[in-house]
Structure formats: C-alpha cells, structure tokens
Short mmCIF file of C-alpha atoms in Angstrom, two decimals:
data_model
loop_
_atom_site.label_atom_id
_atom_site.label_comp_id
_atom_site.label_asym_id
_atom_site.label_seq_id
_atom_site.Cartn_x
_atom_site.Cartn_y
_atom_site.Cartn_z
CA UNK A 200 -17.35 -7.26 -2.19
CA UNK A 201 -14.91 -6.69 1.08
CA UNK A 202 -16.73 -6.17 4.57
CA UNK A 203 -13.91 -4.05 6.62
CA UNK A 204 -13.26 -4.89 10.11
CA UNK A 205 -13.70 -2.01 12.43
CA UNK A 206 -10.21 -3.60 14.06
CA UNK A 207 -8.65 -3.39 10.97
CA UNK A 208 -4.81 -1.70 11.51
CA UNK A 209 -4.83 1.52 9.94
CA UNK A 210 -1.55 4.00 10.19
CA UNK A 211 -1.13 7.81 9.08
CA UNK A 212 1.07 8.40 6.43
CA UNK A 213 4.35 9.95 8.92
CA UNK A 214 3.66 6.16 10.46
CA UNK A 215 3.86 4.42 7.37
CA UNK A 216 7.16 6.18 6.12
CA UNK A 217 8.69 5.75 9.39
CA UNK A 218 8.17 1.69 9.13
CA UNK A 219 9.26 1.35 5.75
CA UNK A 220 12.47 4.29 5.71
CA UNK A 221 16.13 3.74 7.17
CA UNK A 222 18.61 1.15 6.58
CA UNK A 223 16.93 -1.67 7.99
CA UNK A 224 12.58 -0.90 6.78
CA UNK A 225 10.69 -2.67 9.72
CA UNK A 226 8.10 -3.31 7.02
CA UNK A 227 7.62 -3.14 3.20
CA UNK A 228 5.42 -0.49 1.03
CA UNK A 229 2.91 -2.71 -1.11
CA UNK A 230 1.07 0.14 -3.27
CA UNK A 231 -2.13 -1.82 -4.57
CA UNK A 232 -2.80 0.58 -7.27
CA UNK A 233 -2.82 -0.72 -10.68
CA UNK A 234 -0.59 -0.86 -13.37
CA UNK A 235 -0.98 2.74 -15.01
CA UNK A 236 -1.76 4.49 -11.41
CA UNK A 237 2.00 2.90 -9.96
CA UNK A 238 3.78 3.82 -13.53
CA UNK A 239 2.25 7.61 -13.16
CA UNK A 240 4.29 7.66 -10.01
CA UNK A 241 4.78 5.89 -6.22
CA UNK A 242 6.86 5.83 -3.25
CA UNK A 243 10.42 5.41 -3.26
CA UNK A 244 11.08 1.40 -2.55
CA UNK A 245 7.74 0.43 -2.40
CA UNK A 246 6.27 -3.21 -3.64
CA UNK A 247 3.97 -3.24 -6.48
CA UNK A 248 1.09 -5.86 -6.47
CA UNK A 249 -2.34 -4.69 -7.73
CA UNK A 250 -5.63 -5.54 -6.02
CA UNK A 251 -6.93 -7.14 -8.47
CA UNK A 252 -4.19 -10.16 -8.93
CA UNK A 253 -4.68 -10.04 -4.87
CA UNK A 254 -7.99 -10.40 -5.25
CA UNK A 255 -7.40 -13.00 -8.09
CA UNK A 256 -5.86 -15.29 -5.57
CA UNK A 257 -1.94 -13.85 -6.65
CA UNK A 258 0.88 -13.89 -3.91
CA UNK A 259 2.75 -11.07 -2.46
CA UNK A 260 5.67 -9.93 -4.56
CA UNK A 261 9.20 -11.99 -3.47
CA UNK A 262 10.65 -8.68 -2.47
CA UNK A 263 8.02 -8.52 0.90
CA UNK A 264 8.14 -12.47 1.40
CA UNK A 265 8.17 -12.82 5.30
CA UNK A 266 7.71 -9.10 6.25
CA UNK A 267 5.12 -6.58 7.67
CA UNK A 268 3.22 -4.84 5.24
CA UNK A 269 2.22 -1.14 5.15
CA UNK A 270 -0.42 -1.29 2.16
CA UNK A 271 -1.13 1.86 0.10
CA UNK A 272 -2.94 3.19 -2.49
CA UNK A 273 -4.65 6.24 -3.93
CA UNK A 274 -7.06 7.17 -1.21
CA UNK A 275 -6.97 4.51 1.03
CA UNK A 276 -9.98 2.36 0.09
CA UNK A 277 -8.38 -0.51 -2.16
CA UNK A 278 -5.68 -0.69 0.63
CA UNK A 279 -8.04 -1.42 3.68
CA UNK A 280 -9.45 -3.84 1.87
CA UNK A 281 -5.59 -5.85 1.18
CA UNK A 282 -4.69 -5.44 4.12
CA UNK A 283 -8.10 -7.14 5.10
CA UNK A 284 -7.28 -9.75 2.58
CA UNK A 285 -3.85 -10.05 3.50
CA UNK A 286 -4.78 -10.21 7.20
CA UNK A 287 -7.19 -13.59 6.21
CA UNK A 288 -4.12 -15.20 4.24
CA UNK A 289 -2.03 -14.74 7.99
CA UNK A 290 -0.06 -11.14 6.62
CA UNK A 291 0.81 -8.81 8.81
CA UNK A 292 -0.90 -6.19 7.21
CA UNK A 293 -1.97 -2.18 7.91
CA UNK A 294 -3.38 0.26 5.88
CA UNK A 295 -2.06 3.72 4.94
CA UNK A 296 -4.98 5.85 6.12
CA UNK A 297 -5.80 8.61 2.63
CA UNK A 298 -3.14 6.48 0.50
CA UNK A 299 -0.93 8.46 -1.63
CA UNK A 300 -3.04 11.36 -1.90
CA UNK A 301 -1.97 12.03 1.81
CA UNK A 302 1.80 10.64 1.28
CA UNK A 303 2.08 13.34 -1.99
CA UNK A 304 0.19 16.32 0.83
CA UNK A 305 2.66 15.40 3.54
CA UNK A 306 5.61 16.06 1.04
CA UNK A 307 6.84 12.82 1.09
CA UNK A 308 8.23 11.58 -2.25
CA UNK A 309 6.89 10.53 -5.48
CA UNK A 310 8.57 9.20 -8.40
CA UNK A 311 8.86 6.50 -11.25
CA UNK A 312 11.04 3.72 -12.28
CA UNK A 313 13.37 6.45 -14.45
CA UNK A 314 13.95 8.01 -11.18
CA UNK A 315 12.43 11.23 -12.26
CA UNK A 316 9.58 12.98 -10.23
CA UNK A 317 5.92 10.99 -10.84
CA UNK A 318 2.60 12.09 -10.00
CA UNK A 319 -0.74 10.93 -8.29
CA UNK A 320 -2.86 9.24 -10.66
#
C-alpha cells in the first residue's frame, strides 16, 4: 500500500488546533475519515475528503484550494499516509499525530453538521 517517509511532517494535536483556529487559520483541517466516521462527529471547521477518493485519484475539497493542510483522522494512520500522498501531488501537508482520538483526549471539540456534540467513531 503506502511506504511512510521517516521525514514525513507530523504535529501534536495543541499544534494542529493552533494552525487551523483564529480569525485568519494558517492552514485547513482535512479529516480523512470516511463518510459515517466524519457524520458520527469531527472538528469544528474542518475539510472533509475521505482517503479513499484521495487514494482514488480525487482532489482536495475547494474550501482548502491553495492552503496548508493539517490532515486528521481517527488514530493517525490513514492521515500519515494523505499527507504522504498529498506531499507527492506538491500539498503542503502534515499529519495530526493519534488523530481524533487525541484531539477528543485533549478536550478539544467534537461535533456534527446539526451543531450538536458528535463522537469518535
């Protein structure tokens, strides 16, 4: 499948909210996670574009056209290996190290299109 880089950017969660927070986000949150795991619940403002349409040969969603990406998922896997992908295509691309598993720990917060609270799935 993907052979990771040991250069590969990787960030801690507190890094990755600081980059994408504020008025003006130096980067965009692109949560890989598929369709059911991002409608269970995901980070305020993030970008949704599953691995597998990445992996399909899909573009980036409009919303992060021309801007860093901090890529997350659950753990942390399926993100390294975007952000690997997206680094090939010429992305500016890092990797949230433990995903949202480690954004949900941290307290950060997690929630769904209805603007009520979501969950980790």
């Amino acid at each position: 499948m993907f052979r990771f880089r040991r250069n590969q950017p990787r960030v801690t969660v507190e890094e990755a909210r600081s980059r994408v927070s504020g008025a003006a986000p130096a980067a965009v949150l692109l949560d890989v996670r598929e369709k059911p795991e991002w409608n269970a619940g995901h980070a305020p403002g993030a970008v949704h574009a599953p691995l597998s349409g990445l992996v399909a040969g899909g573009a980036r969603p409009a919303a992060a056209a021309g801007r860093p990406l901090v890529v997350i998922c659950r753990s942390g896997h399926r993100s390294r290996q975007a952000a690997e992908l997206l680094g090939r295509r010429g992305e500016r691309a890092v990797d949230v190290r433990g995903g949202m598993n480690a954004w949900a720990a941290a307290g950060y917060p997690v929630g769904v299109e209805r603007g009520n609270s979501g969950r980790i799935a």
